Coordinates of C-alpha atoms and ligand atoms in Angstrom, one line a residue:
M1 CA -13.4 15.9 7.3
D2 CA -14.2 19.5 6.6
N3 CA -15.2 20.3 3.1
V4 CA -12.7 22.8 2.6
M5 CA -9.9 20.8 3.1
L6 CA -11.6 17.6 0.8
E7 CA -11.8 20.2 -2.3
K8 CA -8.1 21.4 -1.9
Y9 CA -6.7 17.6 -2.1
A10 CA -8.9 16.8 -4.8
R11 CA -7.8 20.0 -6.7
L12 CA -4.1 19.1 -5.8
L13 CA -4.7 15.8 -7.6
V14 CA -6.3 17.4 -10.7
K15 CA -3.8 20.4 -11.1
V16 CA -0.6 18.9 -9.4
G17 CA -1.0 15.1 -9.8
V18 CA -2.3 14.7 -13.3
S19 CA -1.8 18.3 -14.2
L20 CA -5.0 17.9 -16.3
E21 CA -5.5 20.0 -19.5
Q22 CA -8.2 21.5 -21.4
D23 CA -10.5 18.6 -23.0
Q24 CA -8.4 16.1 -21.8
K25 CA -10.4 12.6 -20.4
L26 CA -10.0 11.7 -17.0
I27 CA -10.1 8.1 -15.5
I28 CA -10.9 7.7 -11.7
N29 CA -9.9 4.2 -10.5
S30 CA -12.0 4.2 -6.9
P31 CA -13.2 1.6 -4.3
L32 CA -16.6 2.1 -3.8
E33 CA -16.3 3.3 0.0
C34 CA -14.8 6.4 -1.2
A35 CA -17.0 7.4 -4.1
F36 CA -18.1 10.7 -2.3
F37 CA -14.1 11.6 -2.9
A38 CA -13.9 10.4 -6.3
R39 CA -17.6 12.5 -7.1
L40 CA -15.5 15.8 -5.7
I41 CA -12.6 15.0 -8.3
A42 CA -14.9 14.4 -10.9
E43 CA -16.9 18.1 -10.1
I44 CA -13.5 19.8 -10.0
A45 CA -12.3 18.1 -13.0
Y46 CA -15.2 19.2 -15.2
K47 CA -14.6 22.8 -13.7
E48 CA -10.8 22.5 -14.7
G49 CA -12.2 21.7 -18.6
A50 CA -11.9 17.9 -18.3
K51 CA -13.8 16.4 -21.6
D52 CA -15.1 13.5 -19.7
V53 CA -14.5 11.8 -16.2
I54 CA -14.9 7.9 -16.1
M55 CA -15.8 6.2 -13.4
N56 CA -13.8 2.7 -12.8
W57 CA -15.3 1.3 -9.4
N58 CA -13.6 -1.4 -7.5
D59 CA -14.6 -3.3 -4.5
M60 CA -12.3 -5.4 -2.7
P61 CA -14.8 -7.3 -0.7
S62 CA -16.9 -8.4 -3.9
T63 CA -13.1 -9.7 -5.4
R64 CA -12.8 -11.3 -2.1
I65 CA -16.3 -13.0 -2.6
R66 CA -15.0 -14.0 -6.2
L67 CA -11.6 -15.3 -5.2
L68 CA -13.1 -17.3 -2.4
H69 CA -16.2 -19.2 -4.3
A70 CA -15.9 -18.5 -8.0
P71 CA -15.1 -21.8 -10.1
E72 CA -11.1 -21.8 -10.7
K73 CA -11.1 -21.8 -14.5
T74 CA -13.0 -18.8 -14.5
L75 CA -10.3 -16.7 -12.5
E76 CA -8.5 -17.0 -15.7
D77 CA -11.2 -14.7 -17.5
V78 CA -10.9 -11.2 -18.1
P79 CA -13.5 -9.5 -20.1
V80 CA -11.7 -8.2 -23.2
W81 CA -13.9 -4.8 -22.4
R82 CA -12.0 -4.0 -19.5
R83 CA -8.7 -4.2 -21.2
D84 CA -10.5 -2.2 -24.6
M85 CA -11.9 0.3 -22.0
L86 CA -8.7 1.0 -20.5
I87 CA -6.3 1.1 -23.6
S88 CA -8.8 3.1 -25.7
L89 CA -9.0 5.7 -23.3
A90 CA -5.4 5.6 -22.5
K91 CA -4.8 6.0 -26.4
E92 CA -7.0 9.0 -26.4
G93 CA -4.5 10.7 -23.9
A94 CA -7.0 10.2 -21.0
A95 CA -5.0 11.2 -17.5
V96 CA -5.9 8.4 -14.7
I97 CA -6.1 9.1 -10.7
S98 CA -6.3 5.9 -8.4
I99 CA -7.1 6.1 -5.0
S100 CA -5.5 3.4 -2.9
A101 CA -7.4 2.3 0.4
D102 CA -7.5 -1.2 0.7
D103 CA -8.2 -3.5 4.0
P104 CA -4.6 -4.6 4.7
E105 CA -6.1 -8.0 6.1
L106 CA -8.9 -8.4 3.6
M107 CA -7.6 -11.2 1.6
S108 CA -6.2 -13.3 4.5
D109 CA -8.4 -16.3 4.0
V110 CA -7.9 -16.7 0.4
N111 CA -5.8 -19.3 -1.1
P112 CA -2.8 -17.8 -2.2
D113 CA -2.8 -20.0 -5.8
R114 CA -6.0 -18.8 -6.2
M115 CA -5.2 -15.3 -6.1
A116 CA -1.9 -15.6 -8.0
I117 CA -4.1 -17.2 -11.0
F118 CA -6.3 -14.1 -10.7
Y119 CA -3.3 -11.6 -10.5
K120 CA -1.5 -13.3 -13.3
T121 CA -4.2 -13.4 -15.8
L122 CA -5.1 -9.4 -14.8
G123 CA -1.2 -8.7 -15.5
V124 CA -1.3 -10.4 -18.8
A125 CA -4.7 -8.6 -20.0
L126 CA -3.4 -5.3 -19.2
K127 CA 0.4 -5.3 -19.6
E128 CA 0.1 -2.6 -22.7
Y129 CA -2.0 -0.4 -20.4
R130 CA 0.8 -0.8 -17.3
E131 CA 3.5 -0.2 -20.0
R132 CA 1.9 2.8 -21.0
M133 CA 1.7 4.0 -17.6
M134 CA 5.1 3.1 -16.7
N135 CA 6.5 5.1 -19.5
N136 CA 4.8 7.8 -18.5
Q137 CA 2.9 7.9 -21.9
N138 CA -0.3 8.7 -19.6
K139 CA -0.2 11.2 -16.7
W140 CA -1.5 9.3 -13.9
C141 CA -1.4 9.5 -10.2
V142 CA -2.2 7.3 -7.2
A143 CA -3.0 8.9 -3.6
S144 CA -5.4 7.7 -0.9
I145 CA -8.0 8.5 1.5
P146 CA -9.1 6.4 4.8
T147 CA -11.3 3.6 4.4
E148 CA -13.0 2.1 7.9
A149 CA -10.8 -1.5 7.7
W150 CA -7.9 0.2 7.0
A151 CA -8.0 3.2 9.5
R152 CA -8.8 0.6 12.3
K153 CA -5.8 -2.0 11.4
V154 CA -3.5 1.3 11.6
F155 CA -5.1 2.9 14.9
P156 CA -6.1 0.0 16.9
G157 CA -7.6 0.2 20.3
V158 CA -9.7 3.3 19.4
T159 CA -13.0 3.8 17.7
T160 CA -13.7 3.5 14.3
E161 CA -14.5 7.5 14.2
V162 CA -11.3 8.2 16.0
A163 CA -9.2 6.0 13.9
M164 CA -10.6 8.1 10.7
A165 CA -9.9 11.1 11.9
K166 CA -6.3 10.3 12.6
L167 CA -5.8 8.5 9.4
W168 CA -7.3 11.5 7.8
E169 CA -4.9 14.2 9.5
A170 CA -1.8 11.8 8.8
I171 CA -3.0 11.5 5.1
L172 CA -3.5 15.1 4.7
K173 CA -0.7 16.0 6.2
S174 CA 1.8 13.7 4.2
V175 CA 0.4 15.6 0.9
R176 CA 0.9 18.9 2.3
V177 CA -2.9 19.7 2.3
D178 CA -2.5 20.9 5.8
K179 CA -1.0 24.0 4.5
E180 CA -1.8 27.3 3.4
D181 CA -0.6 26.7 -0.4
P182 CA -0.3 22.9 -1.3
V183 CA 0.4 23.8 -4.9
K184 CA 3.3 25.8 -4.0
E185 CA 4.4 23.4 -1.2
W186 CA 4.6 21.0 -3.9
E187 CA 6.8 22.9 -6.5
Q188 CA 9.2 23.5 -3.9
H189 CA 9.3 19.9 -2.8
V190 CA 9.9 18.6 -6.0
A191 CA 12.9 21.1 -6.6
N192 CA 14.1 19.5 -3.6
L193 CA 14.0 15.8 -4.7
K194 CA 15.5 17.0 -8.5
K195 CA 18.6 18.5 -6.1
S196 CA 19.3 14.9 -4.8
T197 CA 18.8 13.4 -8.1
A198 CA 20.9 15.6 -9.7
Y199 CA 23.5 14.9 -7.3
L200 CA 23.2 10.7 -7.6
N201 CA 23.2 11.4 -11.8
E202 CA 26.4 13.6 -11.5
K203 CA 28.3 10.6 -9.5
G204 CA 27.0 8.2 -12.0
F205 CA 27.9 5.3 -9.3
K206 CA 28.8 1.7 -10.9
H207 CA 27.1 0.2 -8.3
I208 CA 25.9 0.9 -4.4
H209 CA 26.3 -1.2 -1.7
L210 CA 23.3 -1.3 1.3
K211 CA 24.0 -2.3 5.2
N212 CA 22.7 -2.3 8.1
S213 CA 22.1 -4.2 11.4
L214 CA 19.3 -5.8 10.4
G215 CA 20.9 -8.0 8.1
T216 CA 21.0 -5.9 4.5
D217 CA 24.2 -6.3 3.2
V218 CA 23.5 -5.9 -0.5
V219 CA 25.7 -4.8 -3.6
I220 CA 23.3 -3.6 -6.5
E221 CA 25.2 -2.9 -9.7
L222 CA 23.6 0.1 -11.7
P223 CA 23.1 0.3 -15.8
E224 CA 25.6 2.3 -17.1
K225 CA 22.9 4.5 -18.7
H226 CA 20.8 4.6 -15.5
L227 CA 19.1 7.8 -14.2
W228 CA 17.9 8.5 -10.3
V229 CA 14.2 10.0 -10.9
G230 CA 12.1 11.4 -8.0
G231 CA 9.2 13.9 -7.7
S232 CA 7.9 14.5 -10.9
D233 CA 7.8 12.9 -14.4
L234 CA 7.5 14.0 -17.6
T235 CA 5.1 13.0 -20.5
P236 CA 6.7 12.6 -24.0
E237 CA 4.8 15.9 -24.9
G238 CA 6.7 17.3 -21.7
V239 CA 3.9 17.9 -19.2
E240 CA 4.9 17.3 -16.0
F241 CA 3.0 15.5 -13.3
V242 CA 3.3 13.7 -10.0
A243 CA 2.9 10.0 -10.0
N244 CA 2.8 9.3 -6.5
M245 CA 1.2 11.6 -3.6
P246 CA 2.5 11.5 -1.1
T247 CA 6.4 10.9 -2.9
E248 CA 9.4 11.5 -0.7
E249 CA 11.5 9.0 -2.9
V250 CA 14.5 9.2 -5.6
F251 CA 14.6 6.0 -7.0
T252 CA 16.5 3.9 -10.2
M253 CA 16.4 0.7 -11.8
P254 CA 19.0 -2.0 -10.6
K255 CA 21.0 -4.0 -13.8
K256 CA 19.0 -6.9 -13.7
S257 CA 21.7 -9.7 -13.2
G258 CA 23.9 -7.3 -11.0
V259 CA 22.2 -7.8 -7.2
N260 CA 24.2 -10.2 -4.9
G261 CA 23.4 -10.3 -1.3
K262 CA 20.8 -10.0 1.1
V263 CA 17.8 -7.6 1.8
V264 CA 15.8 -7.9 5.1
S265 CA 12.1 -6.1 5.3
S266 CA 12.1 -3.4 8.1
L267 CA 8.2 -2.8 7.8
P268 CA 5.2 -5.3 6.8
L269 CA 4.2 -5.4 3.4
N270 CA 0.6 -5.4 2.3
Y271 CA 0.6 -7.7 -0.9
N272 CA -3.2 -7.4 -2.6
G273 CA -4.8 -7.1 0.7
S274 CA -2.2 -9.8 2.2
L275 CA 0.8 -9.4 5.1
I276 CA 4.0 -10.4 4.8
E277 CA 6.2 -9.8 7.3
N278 CA 9.9 -10.0 8.7
F279 CA 11.1 -11.3 5.5
S280 CA 14.3 -11.6 3.6
L281 CA 15.4 -12.0 -0.1
T282 CA 18.9 -13.3 -1.1
F283 CA 20.0 -12.5 -4.4
K284 CA 22.9 -14.2 -6.9
D285 CA 23.7 -12.6 -10.0
G286 CA 20.3 -10.7 -9.9
K287 CA 17.9 -13.4 -9.0
V288 CA 16.3 -14.7 -5.8
V289 CA 18.0 -17.7 -4.5
E290 CA 16.7 -17.8 -1.0
Y291 CA 13.6 -16.2 1.0
T292 CA 12.4 -16.5 4.4
A293 CA 9.4 -15.0 5.9
E294 CA 7.7 -15.2 9.5
K295 CA 4.5 -14.5 8.6
G296 CA 2.6 -14.8 4.8
I297 CA 5.7 -17.0 3.3
E298 CA 2.9 -18.7 0.7
F299 CA 2.2 -15.1 -0.4
L300 CA 5.7 -14.0 -0.6
K301 CA 6.5 -17.1 -2.6
E302 CA 3.4 -15.8 -5.1
M303 CA 5.0 -12.5 -5.5
I304 CA 8.4 -14.2 -6.5
T305 CA 6.9 -16.4 -9.1
I306 CA 4.0 -14.8 -10.8
D307 CA 6.4 -14.7 -13.7
E308 CA 10.0 -15.7 -14.2
A309 CA 11.2 -11.9 -14.1
A310 CA 9.5 -11.7 -10.4
A311 CA 12.7 -12.9 -9.1
Y312 CA 14.4 -10.0 -10.4
L313 CA 14.7 -6.6 -8.9
G314 CA 13.2 -3.5 -10.8
E315 CA 13.4 -0.5 -8.4
I316 CA 16.1 0.8 -5.6
A317 CA 14.5 3.6 -3.9
L318 CA 16.2 6.0 -1.4
V319 CA 14.4 7.6 1.2
P320 CA 16.2 9.4 4.5
Y321 CA 15.2 8.1 7.6
D322 CA 15.0 11.8 9.1
S323 CA 11.8 12.7 6.6
P324 CA 8.3 13.9 6.9
I325 CA 6.4 10.6 6.9
S326 CA 9.2 8.6 8.3
N327 CA 8.7 11.1 11.2
M328 CA 5.3 10.4 11.6
N329 CA 6.2 6.9 13.4
I330 CA 2.8 5.4 11.9
L331 CA 2.6 2.0 10.4
F332 CA 0.5 2.5 7.2
Y333 CA -0.1 -1.0 6.0
N334 CA -0.6 0.9 2.6
T335 CA 3.0 0.9 0.5
L336 CA 2.3 4.5 -0.9
F337 CA 2.7 5.5 2.5
D338 CA 5.1 3.3 4.2
E339 CA 7.5 3.5 1.1
N340 CA 7.9 6.8 1.4
A341 CA 9.1 6.7 4.9
S342 CA 11.6 4.2 3.9
C343 CA 14.3 3.0 1.9
H344 CA 13.2 0.1 -0.3
V345 CA 13.9 -2.1 -3.4
A346 CA 10.7 -3.5 -5.6
I347 CA 10.7 -6.6 -7.1
G348 CA 9.5 -7.2 -10.9
N349 CA 9.7 -4.5 -14.0
A350 CA 11.9 -1.5 -14.2
Y351 CA 10.4 1.9 -15.2
P352 CA 12.0 2.5 -18.3
P353 CA 12.6 6.5 -17.5
C354 CA 15.2 5.3 -15.0
L355 CA 17.6 4.6 -18.0
K356 CA 18.6 7.7 -20.4
G357 CA 16.2 7.7 -23.2
G358 CA 14.8 4.6 -21.9
E359 CA 11.3 6.0 -22.9
H360 CA 12.3 5.5 -26.3
M361 CA 14.0 2.1 -26.1
S362 CA 12.1 -0.9 -27.7
R363 CA 12.2 -4.1 -25.5
E364 CA 15.0 -5.5 -26.9
E365 CA 16.9 -2.4 -25.9
L366 CA 15.9 -2.5 -22.5
D367 CA 16.7 -6.0 -22.1
A368 CA 20.4 -5.2 -23.5
N369 CA 20.6 -2.2 -20.9
G370 CA 19.9 -4.5 -17.8
A371 CA 16.1 -3.7 -17.2
N372 CA 13.7 -6.0 -15.6
N373 CA 10.5 -6.9 -17.8
S374 CA 8.2 -8.7 -15.5
M375 CA 4.0 -8.2 -15.5
T376 CA 4.5 -7.2 -11.9
H377 CA 6.4 -4.5 -9.8
V378 CA 6.0 -4.8 -5.6
D379 CA 8.0 -2.3 -3.3
F380 CA 8.9 -3.5 -0.3
M381 CA 10.6 -1.4 2.9
I382 CA 14.0 -2.0 3.6
G383 CA 14.9 1.2 5.5
T384 CA 16.7 1.8 8.9
K385 CA 18.0 4.4 11.4
D386 CA 21.2 2.7 10.8
M387 CA 21.1 2.4 6.9
Q388 CA 24.8 3.1 5.5
I389 CA 25.1 3.1 1.7
T390 CA 28.1 3.6 -0.2
G391 CA 28.5 4.4 -3.9
V392 CA 31.2 3.3 -6.0
T393 CA 32.1 5.4 -9.2
A394 CA 33.5 4.0 -12.6
D395 CA 36.8 5.0 -11.4
G396 CA 36.6 3.3 -8.1
N397 CA 35.7 6.0 -5.8
E398 CA 33.9 5.4 -2.6
V399 CA 31.7 7.8 -1.6
I400 CA 29.0 7.6 1.3
I401 CA 26.2 8.4 0.1
M402 CA 23.9 7.8 3.3
K403 CA 25.0 7.6 7.2
D404 CA 22.7 6.5 10.1
G405 CA 19.9 6.8 7.3
N406 CA 20.2 9.7 6.2
F407 CA 22.0 11.6 3.2
T408 CA 25.3 12.7 3.7
F409 CA 25.1 15.1 0.5
Ligands
LIG1 ZN1 9.7 3.3 -4.9
LIG2 ZN1 8.1 1.2 -7.0

């Protein structure tokens, strides 16, 4: 990959992704395989005024070795220093850039029960840290660069070198780094997403009904105070940042107890390195009462039972079928990209900023307003080119929001 493009990308993440400020600390969560890019981000961050850049390396192949061979009891251990490091930096106001680049099938031979123990323990240990991010108290940005195993999965039948080049091209295009001035492109893009959220917020739908020929037929009630958000977020101090690069979605939270019907997946889901394919979830009064999957049902079960609230939804997101990532027609096996190519929902925790004033609400107030509270949050794709979505307003008016996969407004 040519250096000019790499630098442009790294700069975009620092300037627009986390809007790094003078004397701010920056945490970079990066796979070892992506170290060269993490170092480039660090260099740019220092030049842009970072006080310190803290590398938090991860290595999924090492995690796999532990999950396969460590005594089961020890999977319940998360060293206190891991939590303390992240929490203390977060409290100092550090910004966080995370590079997501997993091999989609790395964990397929790991026992799902052992994986559940591991992720549950991690979820509990990092609860406070995660809550700060979901509440926009710290600026954070998730982005990707290709890794070899991932590229081979996305582009089978070509050499690793060709697959890497193709995945680089797709990623850089998706984050608009192929354009002359990506920072400017992002300003325009965020403004467009804000137009969609403004329209939906003005309607103030009581519930929305999603239906397609794949079998999705679900009514999702929205909390009275719900807010559609998208594009960028604001910290309590009013600093704008972009939490996902790319992002094409507008989203809000369902009312926890107000989901009824069935959703059918339209793309495979990479769940922590295991694939779940052709699956469905059926909800009654918000809760999953039935689930099916052609592949990976044991992982699906783990996903919706990791805690009690994992069987409820925390997000509903709309993405037009005719949109930039969708039009690439690439199955990325990475949710950051696939969720931005398709309408989707997420099981688990709801983002408090999806309620008016939600970022200032106590847990009790969030619960009372219908926000789901879980240690997990997993998006999965349900959008198709024949998706039809109807919104029903408080006074009973029906408005078609999406027809044949695209917005009507
Ligand atoms: Zn989403
Ligand atoms: Zn989500």
